[in-house]
GROMACS .gro file of C-alpha atoms in nm:
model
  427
    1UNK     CA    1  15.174  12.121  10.555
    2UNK     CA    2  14.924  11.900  10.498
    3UNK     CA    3  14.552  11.843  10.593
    4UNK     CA    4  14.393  11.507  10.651
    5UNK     CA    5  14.062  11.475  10.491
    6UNK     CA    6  13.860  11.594  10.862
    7UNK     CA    7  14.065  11.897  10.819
    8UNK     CA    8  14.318  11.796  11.135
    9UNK     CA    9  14.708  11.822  11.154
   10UNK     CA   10  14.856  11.560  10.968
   11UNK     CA   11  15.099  11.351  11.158
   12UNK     CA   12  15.352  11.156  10.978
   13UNK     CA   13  15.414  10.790  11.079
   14UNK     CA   14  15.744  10.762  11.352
   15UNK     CA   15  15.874  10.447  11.451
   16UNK     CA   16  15.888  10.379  11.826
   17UNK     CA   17  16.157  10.582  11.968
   18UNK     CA   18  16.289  10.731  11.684
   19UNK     CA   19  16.269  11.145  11.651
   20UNK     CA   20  16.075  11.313  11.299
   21UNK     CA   21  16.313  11.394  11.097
   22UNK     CA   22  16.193  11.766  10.952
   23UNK     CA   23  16.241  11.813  10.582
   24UNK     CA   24  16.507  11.886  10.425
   25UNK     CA   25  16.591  12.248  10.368
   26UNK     CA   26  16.323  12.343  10.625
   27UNK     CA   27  16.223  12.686  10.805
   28UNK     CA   28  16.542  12.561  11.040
   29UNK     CA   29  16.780  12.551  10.798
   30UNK     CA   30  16.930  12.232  10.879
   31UNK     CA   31  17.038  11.932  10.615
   32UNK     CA   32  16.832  11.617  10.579
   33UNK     CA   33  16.957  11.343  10.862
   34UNK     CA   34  17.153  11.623  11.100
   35UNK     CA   35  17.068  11.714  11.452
   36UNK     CA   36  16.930  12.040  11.446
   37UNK     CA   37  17.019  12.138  11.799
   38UNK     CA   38  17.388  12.001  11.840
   39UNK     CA   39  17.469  11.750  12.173
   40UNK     CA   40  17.392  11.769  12.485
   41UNK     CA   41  17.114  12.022  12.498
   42UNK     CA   42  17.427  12.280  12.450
   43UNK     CA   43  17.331  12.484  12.134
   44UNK     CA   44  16.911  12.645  12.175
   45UNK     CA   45  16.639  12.571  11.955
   46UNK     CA   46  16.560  12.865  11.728
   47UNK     CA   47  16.272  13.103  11.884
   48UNK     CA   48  16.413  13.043  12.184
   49UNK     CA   49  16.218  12.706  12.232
   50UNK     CA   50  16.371  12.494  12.545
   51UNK     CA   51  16.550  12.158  12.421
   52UNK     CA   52  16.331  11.858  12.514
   53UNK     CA   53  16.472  11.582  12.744
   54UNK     CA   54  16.701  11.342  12.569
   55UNK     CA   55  16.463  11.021  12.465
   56UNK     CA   56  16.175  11.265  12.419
   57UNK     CA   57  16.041  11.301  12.125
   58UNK     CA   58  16.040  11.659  12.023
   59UNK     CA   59  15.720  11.857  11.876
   60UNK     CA   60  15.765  12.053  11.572
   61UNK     CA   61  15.492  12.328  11.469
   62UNK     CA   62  15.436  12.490  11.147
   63UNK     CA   63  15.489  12.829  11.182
   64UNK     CA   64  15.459  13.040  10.863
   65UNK     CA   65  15.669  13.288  10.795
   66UNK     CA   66  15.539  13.634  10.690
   67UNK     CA   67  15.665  13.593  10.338
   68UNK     CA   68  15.435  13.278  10.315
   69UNK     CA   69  15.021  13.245  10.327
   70UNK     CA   70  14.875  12.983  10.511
   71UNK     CA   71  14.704  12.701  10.298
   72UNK     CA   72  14.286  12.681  10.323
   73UNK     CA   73  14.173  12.354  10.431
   74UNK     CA   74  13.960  12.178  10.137
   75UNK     CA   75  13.613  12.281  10.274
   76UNK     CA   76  13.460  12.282   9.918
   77UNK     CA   77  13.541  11.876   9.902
   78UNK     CA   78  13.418  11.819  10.235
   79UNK     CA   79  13.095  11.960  10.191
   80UNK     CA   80  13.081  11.821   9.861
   81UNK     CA   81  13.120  11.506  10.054
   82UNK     CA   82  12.836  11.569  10.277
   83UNK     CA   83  12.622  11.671  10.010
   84UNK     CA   84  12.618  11.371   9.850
   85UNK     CA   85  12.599  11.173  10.136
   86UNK     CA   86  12.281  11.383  10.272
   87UNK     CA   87  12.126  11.325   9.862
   88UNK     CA   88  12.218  10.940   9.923
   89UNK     CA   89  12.021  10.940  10.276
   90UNK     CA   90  11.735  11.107  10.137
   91UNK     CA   91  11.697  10.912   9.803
   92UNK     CA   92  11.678  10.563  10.021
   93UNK     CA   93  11.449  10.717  10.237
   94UNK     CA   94  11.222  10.769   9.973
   95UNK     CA   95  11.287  10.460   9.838
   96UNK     CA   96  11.169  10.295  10.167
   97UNK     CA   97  10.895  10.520  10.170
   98UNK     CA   98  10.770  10.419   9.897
   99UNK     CA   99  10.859  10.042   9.979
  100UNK     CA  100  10.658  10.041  10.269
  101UNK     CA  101  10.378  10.252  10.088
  102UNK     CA  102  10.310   9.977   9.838
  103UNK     CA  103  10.274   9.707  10.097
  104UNK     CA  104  10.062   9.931  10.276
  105UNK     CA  105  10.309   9.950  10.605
  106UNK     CA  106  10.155  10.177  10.840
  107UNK     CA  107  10.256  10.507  10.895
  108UNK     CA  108  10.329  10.528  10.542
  109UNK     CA  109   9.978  10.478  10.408
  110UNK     CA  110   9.655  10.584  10.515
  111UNK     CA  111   9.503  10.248  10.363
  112UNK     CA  112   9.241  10.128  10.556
  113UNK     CA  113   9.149  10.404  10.740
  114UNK     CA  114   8.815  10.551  10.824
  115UNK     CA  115   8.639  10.744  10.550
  116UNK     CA  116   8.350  10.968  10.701
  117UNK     CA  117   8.245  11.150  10.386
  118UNK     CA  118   8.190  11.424  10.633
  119UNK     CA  119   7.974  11.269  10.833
  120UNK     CA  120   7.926  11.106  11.150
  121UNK     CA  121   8.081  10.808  11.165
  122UNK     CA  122   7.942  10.451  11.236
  123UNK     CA  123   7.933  10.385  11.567
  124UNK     CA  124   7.809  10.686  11.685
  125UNK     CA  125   7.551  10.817  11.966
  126UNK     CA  126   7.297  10.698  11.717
  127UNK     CA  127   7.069  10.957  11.888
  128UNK     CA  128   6.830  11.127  11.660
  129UNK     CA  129   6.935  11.471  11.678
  130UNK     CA  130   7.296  11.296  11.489
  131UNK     CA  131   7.125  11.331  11.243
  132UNK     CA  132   7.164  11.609  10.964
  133UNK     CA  133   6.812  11.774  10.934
  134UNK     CA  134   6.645  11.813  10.618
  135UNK     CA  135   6.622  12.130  10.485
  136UNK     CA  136   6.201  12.205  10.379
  137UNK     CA  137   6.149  12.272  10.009
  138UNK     CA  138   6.531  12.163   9.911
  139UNK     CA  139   6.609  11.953   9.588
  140UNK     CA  140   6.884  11.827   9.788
  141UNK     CA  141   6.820  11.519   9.997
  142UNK     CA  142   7.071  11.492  10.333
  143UNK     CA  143   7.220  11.155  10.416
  144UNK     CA  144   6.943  10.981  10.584
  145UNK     CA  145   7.148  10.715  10.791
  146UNK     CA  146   7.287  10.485  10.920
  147UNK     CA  147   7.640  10.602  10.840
  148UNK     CA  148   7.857  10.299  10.695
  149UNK     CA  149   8.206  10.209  10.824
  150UNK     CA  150   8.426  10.325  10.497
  151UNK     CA  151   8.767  10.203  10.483
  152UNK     CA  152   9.007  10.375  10.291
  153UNK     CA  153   9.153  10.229   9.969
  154UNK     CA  154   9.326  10.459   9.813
  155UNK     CA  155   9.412  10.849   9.831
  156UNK     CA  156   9.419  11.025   9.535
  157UNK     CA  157   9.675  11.316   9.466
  158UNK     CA  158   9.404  11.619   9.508
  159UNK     CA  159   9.323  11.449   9.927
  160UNK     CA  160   9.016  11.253   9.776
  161UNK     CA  161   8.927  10.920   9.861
  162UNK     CA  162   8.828  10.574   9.725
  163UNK     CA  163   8.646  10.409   9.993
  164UNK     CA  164   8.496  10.067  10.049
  165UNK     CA  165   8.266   9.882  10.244
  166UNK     CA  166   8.045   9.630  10.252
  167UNK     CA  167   7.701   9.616  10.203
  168UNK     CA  168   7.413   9.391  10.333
  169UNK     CA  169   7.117   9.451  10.064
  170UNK     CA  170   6.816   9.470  10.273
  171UNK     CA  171   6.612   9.465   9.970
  172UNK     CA  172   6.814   9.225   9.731
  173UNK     CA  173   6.947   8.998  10.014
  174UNK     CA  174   7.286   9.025   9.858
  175UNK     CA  175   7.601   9.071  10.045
  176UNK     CA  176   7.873   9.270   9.869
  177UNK     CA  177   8.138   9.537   9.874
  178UNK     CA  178   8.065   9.916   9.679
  179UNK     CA  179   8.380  10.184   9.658
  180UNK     CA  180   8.291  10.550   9.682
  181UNK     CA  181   8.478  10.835   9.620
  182UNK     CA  182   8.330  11.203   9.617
  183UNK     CA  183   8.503  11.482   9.433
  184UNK     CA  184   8.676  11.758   9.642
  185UNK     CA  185   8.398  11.990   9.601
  186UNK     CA  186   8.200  11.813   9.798
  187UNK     CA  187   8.380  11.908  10.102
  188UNK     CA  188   8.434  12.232   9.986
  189UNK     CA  189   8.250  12.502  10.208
  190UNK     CA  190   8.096  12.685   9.897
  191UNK     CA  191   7.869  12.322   9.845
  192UNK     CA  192   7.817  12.256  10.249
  193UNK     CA  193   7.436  12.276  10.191
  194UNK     CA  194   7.405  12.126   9.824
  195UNK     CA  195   7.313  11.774   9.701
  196UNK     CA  196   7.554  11.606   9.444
  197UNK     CA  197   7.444  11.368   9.150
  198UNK     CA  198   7.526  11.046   9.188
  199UNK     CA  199   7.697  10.806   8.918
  200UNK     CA  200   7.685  10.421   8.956
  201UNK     CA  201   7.927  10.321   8.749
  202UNK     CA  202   7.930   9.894   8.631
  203UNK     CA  203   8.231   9.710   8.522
  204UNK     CA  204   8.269   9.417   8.225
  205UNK     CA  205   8.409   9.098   8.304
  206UNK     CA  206   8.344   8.951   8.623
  207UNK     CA  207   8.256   9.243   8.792
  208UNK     CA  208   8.339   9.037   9.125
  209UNK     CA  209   8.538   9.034   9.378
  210UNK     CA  210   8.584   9.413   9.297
  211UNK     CA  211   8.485   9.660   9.065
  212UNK     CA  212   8.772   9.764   8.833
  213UNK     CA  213   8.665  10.122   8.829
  214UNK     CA  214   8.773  10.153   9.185
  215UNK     CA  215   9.117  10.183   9.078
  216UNK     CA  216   9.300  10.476   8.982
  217UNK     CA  217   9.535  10.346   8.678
  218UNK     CA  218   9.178  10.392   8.470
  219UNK     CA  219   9.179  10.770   8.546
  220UNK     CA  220   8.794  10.789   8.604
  221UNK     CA  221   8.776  10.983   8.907
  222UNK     CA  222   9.024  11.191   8.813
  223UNK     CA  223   8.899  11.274   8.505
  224UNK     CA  224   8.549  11.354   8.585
  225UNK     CA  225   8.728  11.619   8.789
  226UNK     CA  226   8.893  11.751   8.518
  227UNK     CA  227   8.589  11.780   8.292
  228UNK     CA  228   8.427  11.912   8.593
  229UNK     CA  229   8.709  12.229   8.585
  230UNK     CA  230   8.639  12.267   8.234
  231UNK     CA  231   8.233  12.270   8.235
  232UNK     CA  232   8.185  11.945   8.090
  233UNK     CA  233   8.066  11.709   8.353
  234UNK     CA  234   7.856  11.761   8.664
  235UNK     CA  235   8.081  11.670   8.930
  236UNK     CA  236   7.936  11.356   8.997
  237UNK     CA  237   7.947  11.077   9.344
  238UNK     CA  238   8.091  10.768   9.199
  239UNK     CA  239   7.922  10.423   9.337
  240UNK     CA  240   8.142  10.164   9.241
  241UNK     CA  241   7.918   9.802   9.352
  242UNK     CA  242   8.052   9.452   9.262
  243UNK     CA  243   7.854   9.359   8.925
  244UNK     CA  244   7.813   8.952   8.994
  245UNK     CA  245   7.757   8.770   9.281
  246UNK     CA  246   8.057   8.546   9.240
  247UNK     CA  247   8.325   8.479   8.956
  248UNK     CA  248   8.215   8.395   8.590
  249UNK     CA  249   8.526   8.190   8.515
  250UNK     CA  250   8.269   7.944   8.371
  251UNK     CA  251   8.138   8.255   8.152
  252UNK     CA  252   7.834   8.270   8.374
  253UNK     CA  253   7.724   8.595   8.452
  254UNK     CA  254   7.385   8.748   8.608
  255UNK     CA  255   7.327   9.042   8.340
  256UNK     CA  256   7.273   9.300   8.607
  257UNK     CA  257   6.909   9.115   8.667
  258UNK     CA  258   6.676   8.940   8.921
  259UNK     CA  259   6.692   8.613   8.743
  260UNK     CA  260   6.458   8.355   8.925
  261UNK     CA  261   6.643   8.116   9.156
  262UNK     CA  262   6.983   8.340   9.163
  263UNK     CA  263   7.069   8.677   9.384
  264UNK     CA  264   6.878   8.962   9.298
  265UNK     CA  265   7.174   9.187   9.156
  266UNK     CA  266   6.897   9.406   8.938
  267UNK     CA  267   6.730   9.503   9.294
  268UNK     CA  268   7.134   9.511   9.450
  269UNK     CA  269   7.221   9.796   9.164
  270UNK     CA  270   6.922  10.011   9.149
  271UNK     CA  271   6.808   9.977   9.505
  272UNK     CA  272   7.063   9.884   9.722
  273UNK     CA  273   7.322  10.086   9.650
  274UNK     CA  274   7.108  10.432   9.566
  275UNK     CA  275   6.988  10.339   9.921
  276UNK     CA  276   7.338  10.296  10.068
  277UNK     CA  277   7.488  10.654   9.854
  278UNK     CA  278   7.136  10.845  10.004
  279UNK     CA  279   7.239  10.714  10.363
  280UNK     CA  280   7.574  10.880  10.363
  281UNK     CA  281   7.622  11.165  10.089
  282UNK     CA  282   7.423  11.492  10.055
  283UNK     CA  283   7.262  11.439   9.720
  284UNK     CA  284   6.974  11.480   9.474
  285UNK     CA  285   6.598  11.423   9.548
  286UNK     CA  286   6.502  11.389   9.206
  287UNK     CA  287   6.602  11.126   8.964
  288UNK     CA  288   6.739  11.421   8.816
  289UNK     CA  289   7.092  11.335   8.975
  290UNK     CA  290   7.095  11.000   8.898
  291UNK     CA  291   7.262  10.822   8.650
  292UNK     CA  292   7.477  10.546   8.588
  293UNK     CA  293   7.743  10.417   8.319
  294UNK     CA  294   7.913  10.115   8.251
  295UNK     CA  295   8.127   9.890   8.004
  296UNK     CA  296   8.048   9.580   7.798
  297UNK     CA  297   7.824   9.410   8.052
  298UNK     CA  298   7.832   9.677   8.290
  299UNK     CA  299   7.714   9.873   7.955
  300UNK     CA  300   7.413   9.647   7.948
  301UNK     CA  301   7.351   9.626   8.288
  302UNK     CA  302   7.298  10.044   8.317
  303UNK     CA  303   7.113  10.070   8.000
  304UNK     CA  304   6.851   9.862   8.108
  305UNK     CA  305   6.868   9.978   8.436
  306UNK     CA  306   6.787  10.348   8.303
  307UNK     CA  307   6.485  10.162   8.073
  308UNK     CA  308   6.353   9.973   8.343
  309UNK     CA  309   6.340  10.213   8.588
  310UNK     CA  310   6.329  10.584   8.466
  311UNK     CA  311   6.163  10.675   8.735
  312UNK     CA  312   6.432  10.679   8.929
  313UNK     CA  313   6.753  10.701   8.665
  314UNK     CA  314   6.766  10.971   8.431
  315UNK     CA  315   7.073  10.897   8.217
  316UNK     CA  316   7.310  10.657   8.108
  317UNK     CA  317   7.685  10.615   7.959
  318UNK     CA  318   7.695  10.258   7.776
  319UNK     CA  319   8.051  10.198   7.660
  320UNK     CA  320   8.082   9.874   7.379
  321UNK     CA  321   7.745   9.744   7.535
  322UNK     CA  322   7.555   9.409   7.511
  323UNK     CA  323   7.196   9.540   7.374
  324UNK     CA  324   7.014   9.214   7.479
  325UNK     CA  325   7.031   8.998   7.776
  326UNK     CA  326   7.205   8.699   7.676
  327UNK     CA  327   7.340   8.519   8.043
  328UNK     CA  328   7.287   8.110   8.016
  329UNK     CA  329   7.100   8.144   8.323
  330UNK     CA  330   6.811   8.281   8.134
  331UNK     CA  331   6.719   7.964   8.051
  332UNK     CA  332   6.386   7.848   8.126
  333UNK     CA  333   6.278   8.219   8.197
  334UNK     CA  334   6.175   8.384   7.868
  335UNK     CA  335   5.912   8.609   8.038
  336UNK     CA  336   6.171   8.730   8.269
  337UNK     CA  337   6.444   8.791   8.010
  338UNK     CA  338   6.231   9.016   7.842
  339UNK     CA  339   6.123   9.239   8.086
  340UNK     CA  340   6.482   9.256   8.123
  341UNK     CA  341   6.543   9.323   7.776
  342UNK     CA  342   6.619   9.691   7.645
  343UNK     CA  343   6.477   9.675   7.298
  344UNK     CA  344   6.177   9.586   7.460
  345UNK     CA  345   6.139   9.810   7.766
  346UNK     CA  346   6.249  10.053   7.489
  347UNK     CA  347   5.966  10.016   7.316
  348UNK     CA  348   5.760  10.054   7.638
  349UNK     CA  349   5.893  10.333   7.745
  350UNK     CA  350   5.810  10.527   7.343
  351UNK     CA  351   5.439  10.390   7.392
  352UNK     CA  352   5.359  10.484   7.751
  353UNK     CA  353   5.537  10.843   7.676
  354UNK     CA  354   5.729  10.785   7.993
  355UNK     CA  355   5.940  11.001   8.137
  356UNK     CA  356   6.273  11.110   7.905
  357UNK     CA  357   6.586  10.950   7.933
  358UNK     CA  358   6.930  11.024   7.813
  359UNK     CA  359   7.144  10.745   7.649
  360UNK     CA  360   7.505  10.822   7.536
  361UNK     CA  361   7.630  10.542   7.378
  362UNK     CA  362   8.019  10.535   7.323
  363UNK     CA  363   8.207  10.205   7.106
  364UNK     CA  364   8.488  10.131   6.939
  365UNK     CA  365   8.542  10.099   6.559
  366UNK     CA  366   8.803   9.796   6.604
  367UNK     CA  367   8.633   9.645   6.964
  368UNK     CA  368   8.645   9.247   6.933
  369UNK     CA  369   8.296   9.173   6.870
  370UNK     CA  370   8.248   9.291   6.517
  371UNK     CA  371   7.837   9.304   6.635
  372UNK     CA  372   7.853   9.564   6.896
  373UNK     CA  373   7.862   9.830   6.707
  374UNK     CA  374   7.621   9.746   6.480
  375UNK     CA  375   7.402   9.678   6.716
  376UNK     CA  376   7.422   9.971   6.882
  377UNK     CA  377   7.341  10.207   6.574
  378UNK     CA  378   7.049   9.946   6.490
  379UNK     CA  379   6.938  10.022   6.873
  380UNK     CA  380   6.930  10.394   6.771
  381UNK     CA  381   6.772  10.347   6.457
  382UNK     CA  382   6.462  10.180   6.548
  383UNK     CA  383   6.441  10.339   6.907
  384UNK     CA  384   6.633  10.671   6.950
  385UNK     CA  385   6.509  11.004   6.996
  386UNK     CA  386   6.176  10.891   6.963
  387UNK     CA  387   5.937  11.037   7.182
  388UNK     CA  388   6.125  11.017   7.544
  389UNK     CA  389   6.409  10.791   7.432
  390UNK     CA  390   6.714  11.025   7.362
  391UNK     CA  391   7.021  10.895   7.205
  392UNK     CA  392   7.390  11.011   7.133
  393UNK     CA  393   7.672  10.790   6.974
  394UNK     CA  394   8.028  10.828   6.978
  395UNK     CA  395   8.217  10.568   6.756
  396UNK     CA  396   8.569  10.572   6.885
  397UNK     CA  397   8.810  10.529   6.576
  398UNK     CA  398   9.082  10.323   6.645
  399UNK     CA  399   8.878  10.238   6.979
  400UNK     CA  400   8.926   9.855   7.159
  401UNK     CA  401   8.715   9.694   7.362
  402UNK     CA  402   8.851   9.816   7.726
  403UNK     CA  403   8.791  10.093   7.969
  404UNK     CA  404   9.147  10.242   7.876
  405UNK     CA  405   8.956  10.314   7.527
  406UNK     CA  406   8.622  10.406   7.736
  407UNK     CA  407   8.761  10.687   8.013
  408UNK     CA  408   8.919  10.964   7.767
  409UNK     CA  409   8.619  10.937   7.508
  410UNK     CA  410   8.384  10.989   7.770
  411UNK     CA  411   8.466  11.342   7.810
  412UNK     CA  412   8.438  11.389   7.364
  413UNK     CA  413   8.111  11.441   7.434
  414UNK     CA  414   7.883  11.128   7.618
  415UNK     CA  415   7.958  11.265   7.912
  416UNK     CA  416   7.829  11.638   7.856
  417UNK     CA  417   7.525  11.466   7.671
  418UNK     CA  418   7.394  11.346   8.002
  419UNK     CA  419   7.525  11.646   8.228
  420UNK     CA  420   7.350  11.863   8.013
  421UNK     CA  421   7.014  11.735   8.146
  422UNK     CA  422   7.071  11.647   8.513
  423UNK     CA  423   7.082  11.888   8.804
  424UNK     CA  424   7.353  11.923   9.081
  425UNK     CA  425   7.498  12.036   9.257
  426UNK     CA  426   7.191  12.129   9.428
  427UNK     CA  427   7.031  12.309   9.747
   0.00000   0.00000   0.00000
């Protein structure tokens, strides 16, 4: 007998009014083409089966004999079958997941959500017992307020966030966005009542509209978790500001500074933003958890952030840096450039025995500019570890000038230069 794919009784095409003809040398023992029950309804069907009404066509059932084993249906091919169709449902599933992930289709990413850090949204009662209160006699400082409104940009694998908003300098009068992202012990209940250092970390190029540390492809947040887990690297807050105030497709660029007559982006990166990270994270009083890294111009930009200010920076990570200020719109403004100018402040900082800082410098032995390095190493020659200026370098071999080169070097050793020397977490 046979089986149609479902499993059912097979039924073999008749023609209209014409009676199946049953096979020949059947269970009935009748030849092919011959009338198994004889004329006229006189002879009896075997088993005792009535004869059905002339014109009717008749119904034959298999009956197996005792001698014979009835056949098992092909269940292995159907669910076979069904297998792959359930594999082929699921794999374009994903694929529309996935689809709709990367053009951000809600409810397949959380893009753009609300990122509280933990704390109490903006928008809030704004009454003043909100407010965390502030532990007496603790190194760690808790978020002063207001909160921001953080809006989720991307979601890491480990639940962490990169987070963005926008923020109106009060002090620099510049306008601009600044990701976040805080490691996953920061919400862990272990560090509830500790302070975390912060790291403000610059980009090179034009450092505007966004801040290419932000993304994930570089590995930086990730990483600093990782060296974290292996005792390398305080588990640092990342600030991620906009470096320029607008594009330098004209190869204009504001060196990180106050230059007269432009936005104040030295005030934006060492005021600004510490102010924004102490409004809404849980982290260090002391300068002692401050520090702040950067490539090529970003490079710059923290080193002389650290020397101009080490009162409130303790350390810094300057990957294939610019050692002078060198932005065209210095022009006019020689006082200004060199109070902006690390060899000098430098030199300031040996004379007035200020306090110590902690520069790890990292470059490449191939980078593009055949002068960065050796400026760097004449840097460190006439200034480093002299009296509170304390320098590391790392020359990358093989290294390029890019933050692909920058990220896994960091953990070789710059990176547990400055964690050595700066607290957190805290309490």
């Amino acid at each position: 007998m046979s089986y149609a794919p479902d499993g059912q009784q097979y039924q073999p095409y008749r023609p209209q009014g014409q009676s199946p003809q049953p096979p020949h040398g059947d269970q009935y023992g009748q030849p092919y083409g011959q009338q198994p029950y004889g004329a006229g309804g006189a002879q009896q069907p075997p088993h005792g089966r009535p004869q059905p009404p002339y014109g009717q066509q008749p119904q034959y059932e298999y009956e197996p004999q005792d001698h014979q084993e009835q056949p098992e249906p092909p269940r292995k091919s159907r669910g076979r079958r069904w297998a792959i169709v359930g594999a082929t449902v699921l794999a374009l599933a994903g694929i529309s997941a996935l689809v709709m992930n990367h053009f951000e289709i809600p409810p397949f990413t959380d893009k753009g959500s609300a990122v509280s850090f933990g704390q109490q949204p903006a928008g809030g009662s704004g009454k003043k017992n909100d407010a965390p209160q502030q532990p007496a006699n603790s190194k760690m400082l808790m978020p002063t307020g207001p909160a921001a409104e953080f809006k989720n940009s991307m979601t890491l694998p480990d639940g962490t966030h990169v987070a963005v908003t926008t923020l109106d300098g009060k002090k620099s009068g510049f306008k601009g966005k600044v990701w976040v992202w805080a490691p996953k012990e920061y919400n862990d209940p272990k560090f509830a009542k500790s302070g975390f250092p912060v790291m403000i970390a610059l980009p090179g190029g034009a450092g505007y509209p966004s801040n290419y540390w932000m993304g994930t492809d570089l590995g930086l947040q990730t990483s600093i978790s990782k060296w974290y887990a292996e005792g390398k690297s305080k588990p640092f807050i990342l600030a991620m500001p906009v470096l320029n105030p607008g594009p330098d497709d004209k190869g204009i660029y504001w060196d990180g500074s106050d230059i007269p007559g432009q936005p104040k982006m030295g005030t934006w990166l060492t005021e600004d933003v510490p102010d924004l990270m102490k409004a809404n994270f849980r982290t260090v009083k002391s300068r002692d958890g401050w520090a702040f890294m950067g490539s090529s111009t970003g490079g710059f930009a923290g080193l002389k952030a650290v020397l101009k200010h080490p009162d409130k920076f303790k350390a810094v990570i300057a990957s294939g840096p610019d050692i002078v200020p060198d932005s065209s719109l210095w022009k006019g403004h020689d006082k200004e450039k060199a109070e902006n100018n690390p060899e000098v402040l430098a030199k300031q900082l040996i004379d007035s025995k200020g306090p110590d800082v902690y520069l790890a410098f990292q470059v490449g032995d191939s980078e593009n500019n055949k002068k960065t390095l050796p400026d760097v190493q004449k840097f460190i020659a006439t200034y480093g570890n002299k009296g509170p200026v304390h320098t590391e370098l790392r020359v990358i071999k093989g290294g390029q000038h890019n933050a692909k080169t920058y990220v896994p070097n960091m953990g070789e050793g710059p990176v547990q230069f400055i964690s050595k020397v700066m607290e957190g977490p805290v309490e």
